[in-house]
Amino acid sequence: VQVGWRHRDGVGLRATWWHFDHTAAAATTNPPANGFGAIIPPAFGDVDISSNVPTDSFAASTDLNAYAIDLEATKETEFCAWNLGVGLGLRYARVEQGYLAGLSDSGADLLGQMEYRQSVEGIGPTISAMAVRPLNTYTGIFAKARGSLLYGDGESHLVAGEDLDLATPFNTTRTTSRDDLLSIAEIQVGLQ
């Protein structure tokens, strides 16, 4: 979503919001029936919910949520039938990713489970450039580029349980946080 104002001399202001939110369908699999092979999920610390038992079932899903907000001062001009513009401003962005996995036996009893979430958010300068060339009254070609350098915080959180079918299961909870420097580059080319 983009909202802006431009004076007739080409100077203006623009606010832009972009959002992506998606959860992938869960994937389910079993170790090979011949007993040769195993299901080994991605490593998160020393958590191990792998299995080589053919009757065990492993399911995993992921999600991704990202958004960005830009506030910019802009300048546009025309040159040789091209509409050219630049922008300079501030961007805030956040990205969060999750992973959920579980291992069950043939009776649907939970043997192991892990949930991992990581996120990074930051604020910093952004710069953009664009070029539009009208082809006729209704269509044109365009190219846009944007670069941002954001400083902020990142964190990750892991909650996991191993050997959940035993009297004394092994549980793991781990949270980390850090300062992050996030660089973002975007390019668009197309027909409008």
JSON list of C-alpha atoms in Angstrom, two decimals:
[
{"chain": "A", "resi": 1, "resn": "VAL", "atom": "CA", "xyz": [0.00, 0.00, 0.00]},
{"chain": "A", "resi": 2, "resn": "GLN", "atom": "CA", "xyz": [1.42, 3.37, -0.96]},
{"chain": "A", "resi": 3, "resn": "VAL", "atom": "CA", "xyz": [0.11, 6.85, -0.13]},
{"chain": "A", "resi": 4, "resn": "GLY", "atom": "CA", "xyz": [1.83, 10.00, -1.27]},
{"chain": "A", "resi": 5, "resn": "TRP", "atom": "CA", "xyz": [1.63, 13.67, -2.11]},
{"chain": "A", "resi": 6, "resn": "ARG", "atom": "CA", "xyz": [3.63, 15.51, -4.78]},
{"chain": "A", "resi": 7, "resn": "HIS", "atom": "CA", "xyz": [3.92, 19.22, -5.47]},
{"chain": "A", "resi": 8, "resn": "ARG", "atom": "CA", "xyz": [4.00, 20.35, -9.11]},
{"chain": "A", "resi": 9, "resn": "ASP", "atom": "CA", "xyz": [7.76, 20.99, -8.82]},
{"chain": "A", "resi": 10, "resn": "GLY", "atom": "CA", "xyz": [8.26, 17.23, -8.16]},
{"chain": "A", "resi": 11, "resn": "VAL", "atom": "CA", "xyz": [8.99, 17.35, -4.41]},
{"chain": "A", "resi": 12, "resn": "GLY", "atom": "CA", "xyz": [6.77, 15.12, -2.31]},
{"chain": "A", "resi": 13, "resn": "LEU", "atom": "CA", "xyz": [6.20, 12.76, 0.60]},
{"chain": "A", "resi": 14, "resn": "ARG", "atom": "CA", "xyz": [5.42, 9.04, 0.46]},
{"chain": "A", "resi": 15, "resn": "ALA", "atom": "CA", "xyz": [4.38, 6.39, 3.01]},
{"chain": "A", "resi": 16, "resn": "THR", "atom": "CA", "xyz": [4.54, 2.71, 2.02]},
{"chain": "A", "resi": 17, "resn": "TRP", "atom": "CA", "xyz": [3.44, -0.44, 3.85]},
{"chain": "A", "resi": 18, "resn": "TRP", "atom": "CA", "xyz": [4.29, -4.00, 2.68]},
{"chain": "A", "resi": 19, "resn": "HIS", "atom": "CA", "xyz": [3.22, -7.24, 4.40]},
{"chain": "A", "resi": 20, "resn": "PHE", "atom": "CA", "xyz": [3.68, -10.99, 3.80]},
{"chain": "A", "resi": 21, "resn": "ASP", "atom": "CA", "xyz": [2.18, -13.64, 6.09]},
{"chain": "A", "resi": 22, "resn": "HIS", "atom": "CA", "xyz": [2.11, -17.32, 5.17]},
{"chain": "A", "resi": 23, "resn": "THR", "atom": "CA", "xyz": [1.99, -20.68, 6.94]},
{"chain": "A", "resi": 24, "resn": "ALA", "atom": "CA", "xyz": [3.06, -23.70, 4.91]},
{"chain": "A", "resi": 25, "resn": "ALA", "atom": "CA", "xyz": [0.99, -26.87, 5.00]},
{"chain": "A", "resi": 26, "resn": "ALA", "atom": "CA", "xyz": [2.36, -29.48, 7.40]},
{"chain": "A", "resi": 27, "resn": "ALA", "atom": "CA", "xyz": [4.58, -32.15, 5.86]},
{"chain": "A", "resi": 28, "resn": "THR", "atom": "CA", "xyz": [4.33, -35.67, 7.29]},
{"chain": "A", "resi": 29, "resn": "THR", "atom": "CA", "xyz": [6.61, -38.65, 6.70]},
{"chain": "A", "resi": 30, "resn": "ASN", "atom": "CA", "xyz": [7.74, -41.97, 8.20]},
{"chain": "A", "resi": 31, "resn": "PRO", "atom": "CA", "xyz": [11.16, -43.64, 8.28]},
{"chain": "A", "resi": 32, "resn": "PRO", "atom": "CA", "xyz": [11.67, -46.24, 5.51]},
{"chain": "A", "resi": 33, "resn": "ALA", "atom": "CA", "xyz": [9.76, -49.50, 6.11]},
{"chain": "A", "resi": 34, "resn": "ASN", "atom": "CA", "xyz": [12.93, -51.58, 5.54]},
{"chain": "A", "resi": 35, "resn": "GLY", "atom": "CA", "xyz": [14.55, -50.08, 8.65]},
{"chain": "A", "resi": 36, "resn": "PHE", "atom": "CA", "xyz": [17.46, -48.61, 6.67]},
{"chain": "A", "resi": 37, "resn": "GLY", "atom": "CA", "xyz": [17.30, -44.87, 7.12]},
{"chain": "A", "resi": 38, "resn": "ALA", "atom": "CA", "xyz": [16.01, -42.31, 9.56]},
{"chain": "A", "resi": 39, "resn": "ILE", "atom": "CA", "xyz": [14.09, -39.08, 9.82]},
{"chain": "A", "resi": 40, "resn": "ILE", "atom": "CA", "xyz": [16.46, -36.39, 11.04]},
{"chain": "A", "resi": 41, "resn": "PRO", "atom": "CA", "xyz": [14.94, -32.91, 11.42]},
{"chain": "A", "resi": 42, "resn": "PRO", "atom": "CA", "xyz": [17.05, -29.74, 11.27]},
{"chain": "A", "resi": 43, "resn": "ALA", "atom": "CA", "xyz": [19.31, -29.31, 14.28]},
{"chain": "A", "resi": 44, "resn": "PHE", "atom": "CA", "xyz": [18.22, -26.78, 16.89]},
{"chain": "A", "resi": 45, "resn": "GLY", "atom": "CA", "xyz": [20.91, -26.83, 19.53]},
{"chain": "A", "resi": 46, "resn": "ASP", "atom": "CA", "xyz": [21.32, -30.37, 20.86]},
{"chain": "A", "resi": 47, "resn": "VAL", "atom": "CA", "xyz": [17.61, -31.31, 20.57]},
{"chain": "A", "resi": 48, "resn": "ASP", "atom": "CA", "xyz": [17.16, -34.70, 18.87]},
{"chain": "A", "resi": 49, "resn": "ILE", "atom": "CA", "xyz": [13.70, -35.94, 17.87]},
{"chain": "A", "resi": 50, "resn": "SER", "atom": "CA", "xyz": [14.94, -38.18, 15.05]},
{"chain": "A", "resi": 51, "resn": "SER", "atom": "CA", "xyz": [13.69, -41.73, 14.52]},
{"chain": "A", "resi": 52, "resn": "ASN", "atom": "CA", "xyz": [14.47, -44.84, 12.46]},
{"chain": "A", "resi": 53, "resn": "VAL", "atom": "CA", "xyz": [11.37, -46.79, 13.59]},
{"chain": "A", "resi": 54, "resn": "PRO", "atom": "CA", "xyz": [9.17, -47.37, 10.49]},
{"chain": "A", "resi": 55, "resn": "THR", "atom": "CA", "xyz": [5.91, -46.99, 12.46]},
{"chain": "A", "resi": 56, "resn": "ASP", "atom": "CA", "xyz": [6.84, -43.56, 13.85]},
{"chain": "A", "resi": 57, "resn": "SER", "atom": "CA", "xyz": [5.43, -40.50, 12.15]},
{"chain": "A", "resi": 58, "resn": "PHE", "atom": "CA", "xyz": [7.14, -37.12, 11.84]},
{"chain": "A", "resi": 59, "resn": "ALA", "atom": "CA", "xyz": [5.23, -33.90, 11.01]},
{"chain": "A", "resi": 60, "resn": "ALA", "atom": "CA", "xyz": [6.65, -30.40, 10.52]},
{"chain": "A", "resi": 61, "resn": "SER", "atom": "CA", "xyz": [5.36, -26.98, 9.44]},
{"chain": "A", "resi": 62, "resn": "THR", "atom": "CA", "xyz": [6.81, -23.50, 9.03]},
{"chain": "A", "resi": 63, "resn": "ASP", "atom": "CA", "xyz": [5.50, -19.96, 8.92]},
{"chain": "A", "resi": 64, "resn": "LEU", "atom": "CA", "xyz": [6.87, -16.60, 7.84]},
{"chain": "A", "resi": 65, "resn": "ASN", "atom": "CA", "xyz": [5.55, -13.14, 8.69]},
{"chain": "A", "resi": 66, "resn": "ALA", "atom": "CA", "xyz": [7.29, -10.02, 7.37]},
{"chain": "A", "resi": 67, "resn": "TYR", "atom": "CA", "xyz": [6.34, -6.38, 7.01]},
{"chain": "A", "resi": 68, "resn": "ALA", "atom": "CA", "xyz": [7.96, -3.03, 6.30]},
{"chain": "A", "resi": 69, "resn": "ILE", "atom": "CA", "xyz": [6.88, 0.60, 6.72]},
{"chain": "A", "resi": 70, "resn": "ASP", "atom": "CA", "xyz": [8.65, 3.40, 4.81]},
{"chain": "A", "resi": 71, "resn": "LEU", "atom": "CA", "xyz": [8.36, 7.17, 5.23]},
{"chain": "A", "resi": 72, "resn": "GLU", "atom": "CA", "xyz": [10.21, 9.14, 2.55]},
{"chain": "A", "resi": 73, "resn": "ALA", "atom": "CA", "xyz": [10.79, 12.54, 1.04]},
{"chain": "A", "resi": 74, "resn": "THR", "atom": "CA", "xyz": [10.73, 12.22, -2.75]},
{"chain": "A", "resi": 75, "resn": "LYS", "atom": "CA", "xyz": [11.79, 14.16, -5.83]},
{"chain": "A", "resi": 76, "resn": "GLU", "atom": "CA", "xyz": [10.54, 13.38, -9.35]},
{"chain": "A", "resi": 77, "resn": "THR", "atom": "CA", "xyz": [11.43, 14.90, -12.71]},
{"chain": "A", "resi": 78, "resn": "GLU", "atom": "CA", "xyz": [11.02, 14.15, -16.40]},
{"chain": "A", "resi": 79, "resn": "PHE", "atom": "CA", "xyz": [13.91, 13.58, -18.77]},
{"chain": "A", "resi": 80, "resn": "CYS", "atom": "CA", "xyz": [13.66, 12.41, -22.43]},
{"chain": "A", "resi": 81, "resn": "ALA", "atom": "CA", "xyz": [10.14, 10.92, -21.97]},
{"chain": "A", "resi": 82, "resn": "TRP", "atom": "CA", "xyz": [11.20, 9.14, -18.76]},
{"chain": "A", "resi": 83, "resn": "ASN", "atom": "CA", "xyz": [9.73, 9.93, -15.35]},
{"chain": "A", "resi": 84, "resn": "LEU", "atom": "CA", "xyz": [12.64, 9.64, -12.88]},
{"chain": "A", "resi": 85, "resn": "GLY", "atom": "CA", "xyz": [12.45, 9.76, -9.11]},
{"chain": "A", "resi": 86, "resn": "VAL", "atom": "CA", "xyz": [14.47, 9.32, -5.95]},
{"chain": "A", "resi": 87, "resn": "GLY", "atom": "CA", "xyz": [13.45, 8.96, -2.32]},
{"chain": "A", "resi": 88, "resn": "LEU", "atom": "CA", "xyz": [15.23, 9.24, 1.01]},
{"chain": "A", "resi": 89, "resn": "GLY", "atom": "CA", "xyz": [13.73, 8.37, 4.34]},
{"chain": "A", "resi": 90, "resn": "LEU", "atom": "CA", "xyz": [13.27, 5.93, 7.19]},
{"chain": "A", "resi": 91, "resn": "ARG", "atom": "CA", "xyz": [12.22, 2.27, 7.21]},
{"chain": "A", "resi": 92, "resn": "TYR", "atom": "CA", "xyz": [10.94, 0.04, 10.00]},
{"chain": "A", "resi": 93, "resn": "ALA", "atom": "CA", "xyz": [10.82, -3.70, 9.27]},
{"chain": "A", "resi": 94, "resn": "ARG", "atom": "CA", "xyz": [10.12, -6.93, 11.15]},
{"chain": "A", "resi": 95, "resn": "VAL", "atom": "CA", "xyz": [10.57, -10.54, 10.06]},
{"chain": "A", "resi": 96, "resn": "GLU", "atom": "CA", "xyz": [9.42, -13.51, 12.15]},
{"chain": "A", "resi": 97, "resn": "GLN", "atom": "CA", "xyz": [9.88, -17.16, 11.25]},
{"chain": "A", "resi": 98, "resn": "GLY", "atom": "CA", "xyz": [8.63, -20.27, 13.03]},
{"chain": "A", "resi": 99, "resn": "TYR", "atom": "CA", "xyz": [9.22, -24.01, 12.84]},
{"chain": "A", "resi": 100, "resn": "LEU", "atom": "CA", "xyz": [7.05, -26.62, 14.58]},
{"chain": "A", "resi": 101, "resn": "ALA", "atom": "CA", "xyz": [7.83, -30.35, 14.50]},
{"chain": "A", "resi": 102, "resn": "GLY", "atom": "CA", "xyz": [6.54, -33.43, 16.29]},
{"chain": "A", "resi": 103, "resn": "LEU", "atom": "CA", "xyz": [7.35, -37.14, 16.38]},
{"chain": "A", "resi": 104, "resn": "SER", "atom": "CA", "xyz": [4.60, -39.66, 17.24]},
{"chain": "A", "resi": 105, "resn": "ASP", "atom": "CA", "xyz": [4.49, -43.43, 17.56]},
{"chain": "A", "resi": 106, "resn": "SER", "atom": "CA", "xyz": [1.96, -45.73, 15.85]},
{"chain": "A", "resi": 107, "resn": "GLY", "atom": "CA", "xyz": [-0.55, -45.12, 18.66]},
{"chain": "A", "resi": 108, "resn": "ALA", "atom": "CA", "xyz": [-0.34, -41.32, 18.09]},
{"chain": "A", "resi": 109, "resn": "ASP", "atom": "CA", "xyz": [1.49, -40.82, 21.40]},
{"chain": "A", "resi": 110, "resn": "LEU", "atom": "CA", "xyz": [3.86, -37.84, 21.22]},
{"chain": "A", "resi": 111, "resn": "LEU", "atom": "CA", "xyz": [7.52, -38.91, 21.48]},
{"chain": "A", "resi": 112, "resn": "GLY", "atom": "CA", "xyz": [9.18, -35.57, 20.80]},
{"chain": "A", "resi": 113, "resn": "GLN", "atom": "CA", "xyz": [8.26, -32.03, 19.88]},
{"chain": "A", "resi": 114, "resn": "MET", "atom": "CA", "xyz": [10.01, -28.75, 19.15]},
{"chain": "A", "resi": 115, "resn": "GLU", "atom": "CA", "xyz": [8.89, -25.20, 18.46]},
{"chain": "A", "resi": 116, "resn": "TYR", "atom": "CA", "xyz": [11.46, -22.68, 17.30]},
{"chain": "A", "resi": 117, "resn": "ARG", "atom": "CA", "xyz": [10.75, -18.99, 16.59]},
{"chain": "A", "resi": 118, "resn": "GLN", "atom": "CA", "xyz": [13.18, -16.34, 15.49]},
{"chain": "A", "resi": 119, "resn": "SER", "atom": "CA", "xyz": [12.60, -12.70, 14.71]},
{"chain": "A", "resi": 120, "resn": "VAL", "atom": "CA", "xyz": [14.50, -9.57, 13.79]},
{"chain": "A", "resi": 121, "resn": "GLU", "atom": "CA", "xyz": [13.25, -6.01, 13.70]},
{"chain": "A", "resi": 122, "resn": "GLY", "atom": "CA", "xyz": [14.99, -2.76, 13.04]},
{"chain": "A", "resi": 123, "resn": "ILE", "atom": "CA", "xyz": [14.83, 0.83, 11.93]},
{"chain": "A", "resi": 124, "resn": "GLY", "atom": "CA", "xyz": [17.17, 2.81, 9.72]},
{"chain": "A", "resi": 125, "resn": "PRO", "atom": "CA", "xyz": [17.73, 4.83, 6.57]},
{"chain": "A", "resi": 126, "resn": "THR", "atom": "CA", "xyz": [16.27, 3.84, 3.21]},
{"chain": "A", "resi": 127, "resn": "ILE", "atom": "CA", "xyz": [16.97, 5.17, -0.27]},
{"chain": "A", "resi": 128, "resn": "SER", "atom": "CA", "xyz": [15.01, 4.47, -3.44]},
{"chain": "A", "resi": 129, "resn": "ALA", "atom": "CA", "xyz": [15.13, 5.21, -7.16]},
{"chain": "A", "resi": 130, "resn": "MET", "atom": "CA", "xyz": [12.61, 4.67, -9.94]},
{"chain": "A", "resi": 131, "resn": "ALA", "atom": "CA", "xyz": [12.26, 5.16, -13.68]},
{"chain": "A", "resi": 132, "resn": "VAL", "atom": "CA", "xyz": [9.00, 4.98, -15.65]},
{"chain": "A", "resi": 133, "resn": "ARG", "atom": "CA", "xyz": [8.71, 5.19, -19.44]},
{"chain": "A", "resi": 134, "resn": "PRO", "atom": "CA", "xyz": [5.18, 5.58, -20.86]},
{"chain": "A", "resi": 135, "resn": "LEU", "atom": "CA", "xyz": [4.57, 3.43, -23.95]},
{"chain": "A", "resi": 136, "resn": "ASN", "atom": "CA", "xyz": [1.17, 4.96, -24.72]},
{"chain": "A", "resi": 137, "resn": "THR", "atom": "CA", "xyz": [-1.68, 6.66, -22.83]},
{"chain": "A", "resi": 138, "resn": "TYR", "atom": "CA", "xyz": [-2.44, 3.59, -20.69]},
{"chain": "A", "resi": 139, "resn": "THR", "atom": "CA", "xyz": [0.75, 1.53, -20.33]},
{"chain": "A", "resi": 140, "resn": "GLY", "atom": "CA", "xyz": [4.41, 1.94, -19.52]},
{"chain": "A", "resi": 141, "resn": "ILE", "atom": "CA", "xyz": [7.49, 0.11, -18.35]},
{"chain": "A", "resi": 142, "resn": "PHE", "atom": "CA", "xyz": [9.09, 0.70, -14.98]},
{"chain": "A", "resi": 143, "resn": "ALA", "atom": "CA", "xyz": [12.10, -0.14, -12.85]},
{"chain": "A", "resi": 144, "resn": "LYS", "atom": "CA", "xyz": [12.39, 0.50, -9.11]},
{"chain": "A", "resi": 145, "resn": "ALA", "atom": "CA", "xyz": [15.17, -0.15, -6.60]},
{"chain": "A", "resi": 146, "resn": "ARG", "atom": "CA", "xyz": [15.41, 0.34, -2.84]},
{"chain": "A", "resi": 147, "resn": "GLY", "atom": "CA", "xyz": [18.13, -0.21, -0.28]},
{"chain": "A", "resi": 148, "resn": "SER", "atom": "CA", "xyz": [17.83, -0.07, 3.50]},
{"chain": "A", "resi": 149, "resn": "LEU", "atom": "CA", "xyz": [20.25, -0.53, 6.38]},
{"chain": "A", "resi": 150, "resn": "LEU", "atom": "CA", "xyz": [18.37, -1.29, 9.60]},
{"chain": "A", "resi": 151, "resn": "TYR", "atom": "CA", "xyz": [19.71, -1.52, 13.13]},
{"chain": "A", "resi": 152, "resn": "GLY", "atom": "CA", "xyz": [17.67, -3.38, 15.71]},
{"chain": "A", "resi": 153, "resn": "ASP", "atom": "CA", "xyz": [17.11, -6.45, 17.83]},
{"chain": "A", "resi": 154, "resn": "GLY", "atom": "CA", "xyz": [16.94, -10.11, 16.97]},
{"chain": "A", "resi": 155, "resn": "GLU", "atom": "CA", "xyz": [15.80, -12.93, 19.19]},
{"chain": "A", "resi": 156, "resn": "SER", "atom": "CA", "xyz": [15.16, -16.64, 19.06]},
{"chain": "A", "resi": 157, "resn": "HIS", "atom": "CA", "xyz": [13.12, -18.92, 21.31]},
{"chain": "A", "resi": 158, "resn": "LEU", "atom": "CA", "xyz": [13.23, -22.73, 21.46]},
{"chain": "A", "resi": 159, "resn": "VAL", "atom": "CA", "xyz": [10.86, -24.98, 23.42]},
{"chain": "A", "resi": 160, "resn": "ALA", "atom": "CA", "xyz": [11.42, -28.71, 22.94]},
{"chain": "A", "resi": 161, "resn": "GLY", "atom": "CA", "xyz": [10.71, -32.03, 24.55]},
{"chain": "A", "resi": 162, "resn": "GLU", "atom": "CA", "xyz": [12.50, -35.33, 23.92]},
{"chain": "A", "resi": 163, "resn": "ASP", "atom": "CA", "xyz": [11.49, -38.82, 25.09]},
{"chain": "A", "resi": 164, "resn": "LEU", "atom": "CA", "xyz": [8.04, -37.55, 26.04]},
{"chain": "A", "resi": 165, "resn": "ASP", "atom": "CA", "xyz": [6.78, -41.14, 26.35]},
{"chain": "A", "resi": 166, "resn": "LEU", "atom": "CA", "xyz": [9.11, -41.81, 29.30]},
{"chain": "A", "resi": 167, "resn": "ALA", "atom": "CA", "xyz": [8.49, -41.03, 32.98]},
{"chain": "A", "resi": 168, "resn": "THR", "atom": "CA", "xyz": [11.28, -38.42, 32.97]},
{"chain": "A", "resi": 169, "resn": "PRO", "atom": "CA", "xyz": [11.29, -36.65, 29.60]},
{"chain": "A", "resi": 170, "resn": "PHE", "atom": "CA", "xyz": [14.01, -34.20, 28.66]},
{"chain": "A", "resi": 171, "resn": "ASN", "atom": "CA", "xyz": [12.73, -30.63, 28.14]},
{"chain": "A", "resi": 172, "resn": "THR", "atom": "CA", "xyz": [14.67, -27.72, 26.68]},
{"chain": "A", "resi": 173, "resn": "THR", "atom": "CA", "xyz": [13.79, -24.02, 26.81]},
{"chain": "A", "resi": 174, "resn": "ARG", "atom": "CA", "xyz": [16.26, -21.53, 25.38]},
{"chain": "A", "resi": 175, "resn": "THR", "atom": "CA", "xyz": [15.93, -17.83, 24.54]},
{"chain": "A", "resi": 176, "resn": "THR", "atom": "CA", "xyz": [18.63, -15.66, 23.00]},
{"chain": "A", "resi": 177, "resn": "SER", "atom": "CA", "xyz": [18.69, -12.02, 21.98]},
{"chain": "A", "resi": 178, "resn": "ARG", "atom": "CA", "xyz": [21.19, -9.96, 20.03]},
{"chain": "A", "resi": 179, "resn": "ASP", "atom": "CA", "xyz": [21.76, -6.63, 18.33]},
{"chain": "A", "resi": 180, "resn": "ASP", "atom": "CA", "xyz": [21.45, -6.95, 14.56]},
{"chain": "A", "resi": 181, "resn": "LEU", "atom": "CA", "xyz": [22.33, -4.97, 11.46]},
{"chain": "A", "resi": 182, "resn": "LEU", "atom": "CA", "xyz": [19.94, -5.92, 8.66]},
{"chain": "A", "resi": 183, "resn": "SER", "atom": "CA", "xyz": [20.54, -4.94, 5.04]},
{"chain": "A", "resi": 184, "resn": "ILE", "atom": "CA", "xyz": [17.64, -5.13, 2.58]},
{"chain": "A", "resi": 185, "resn": "ALA", "atom": "CA", "xyz": [17.79, -4.69, -1.20]},
{"chain": "A", "resi": 186, "resn": "GLU", "atom": "CA", "xyz": [14.75, -4.72, -3.51]},
{"chain": "A", "resi": 187, "resn": "ILE", "atom": "CA", "xyz": [14.46, -4.53, -7.30]},
{"chain": "A", "resi": 188, "resn": "GLN", "atom": "CA", "xyz": [11.28, -4.37, -9.40]},
{"chain": "A", "resi": 189, "resn": "VAL", "atom": "CA", "xyz": [10.99, -4.35, -13.18]},
{"chain": "A", "resi": 190, "resn": "GLY", "atom": "CA", "xyz": [7.72, -4.61, -15.06]},
{"chain": "A", "resi": 191, "resn": "LEU", "atom": "CA", "xyz": [4.83, -3.35, -17.14]},
{"chain": "A", "resi": 192, "resn": "GLN", "atom": "CA", "xyz": [2.22, -1.00, -15.73]}
]
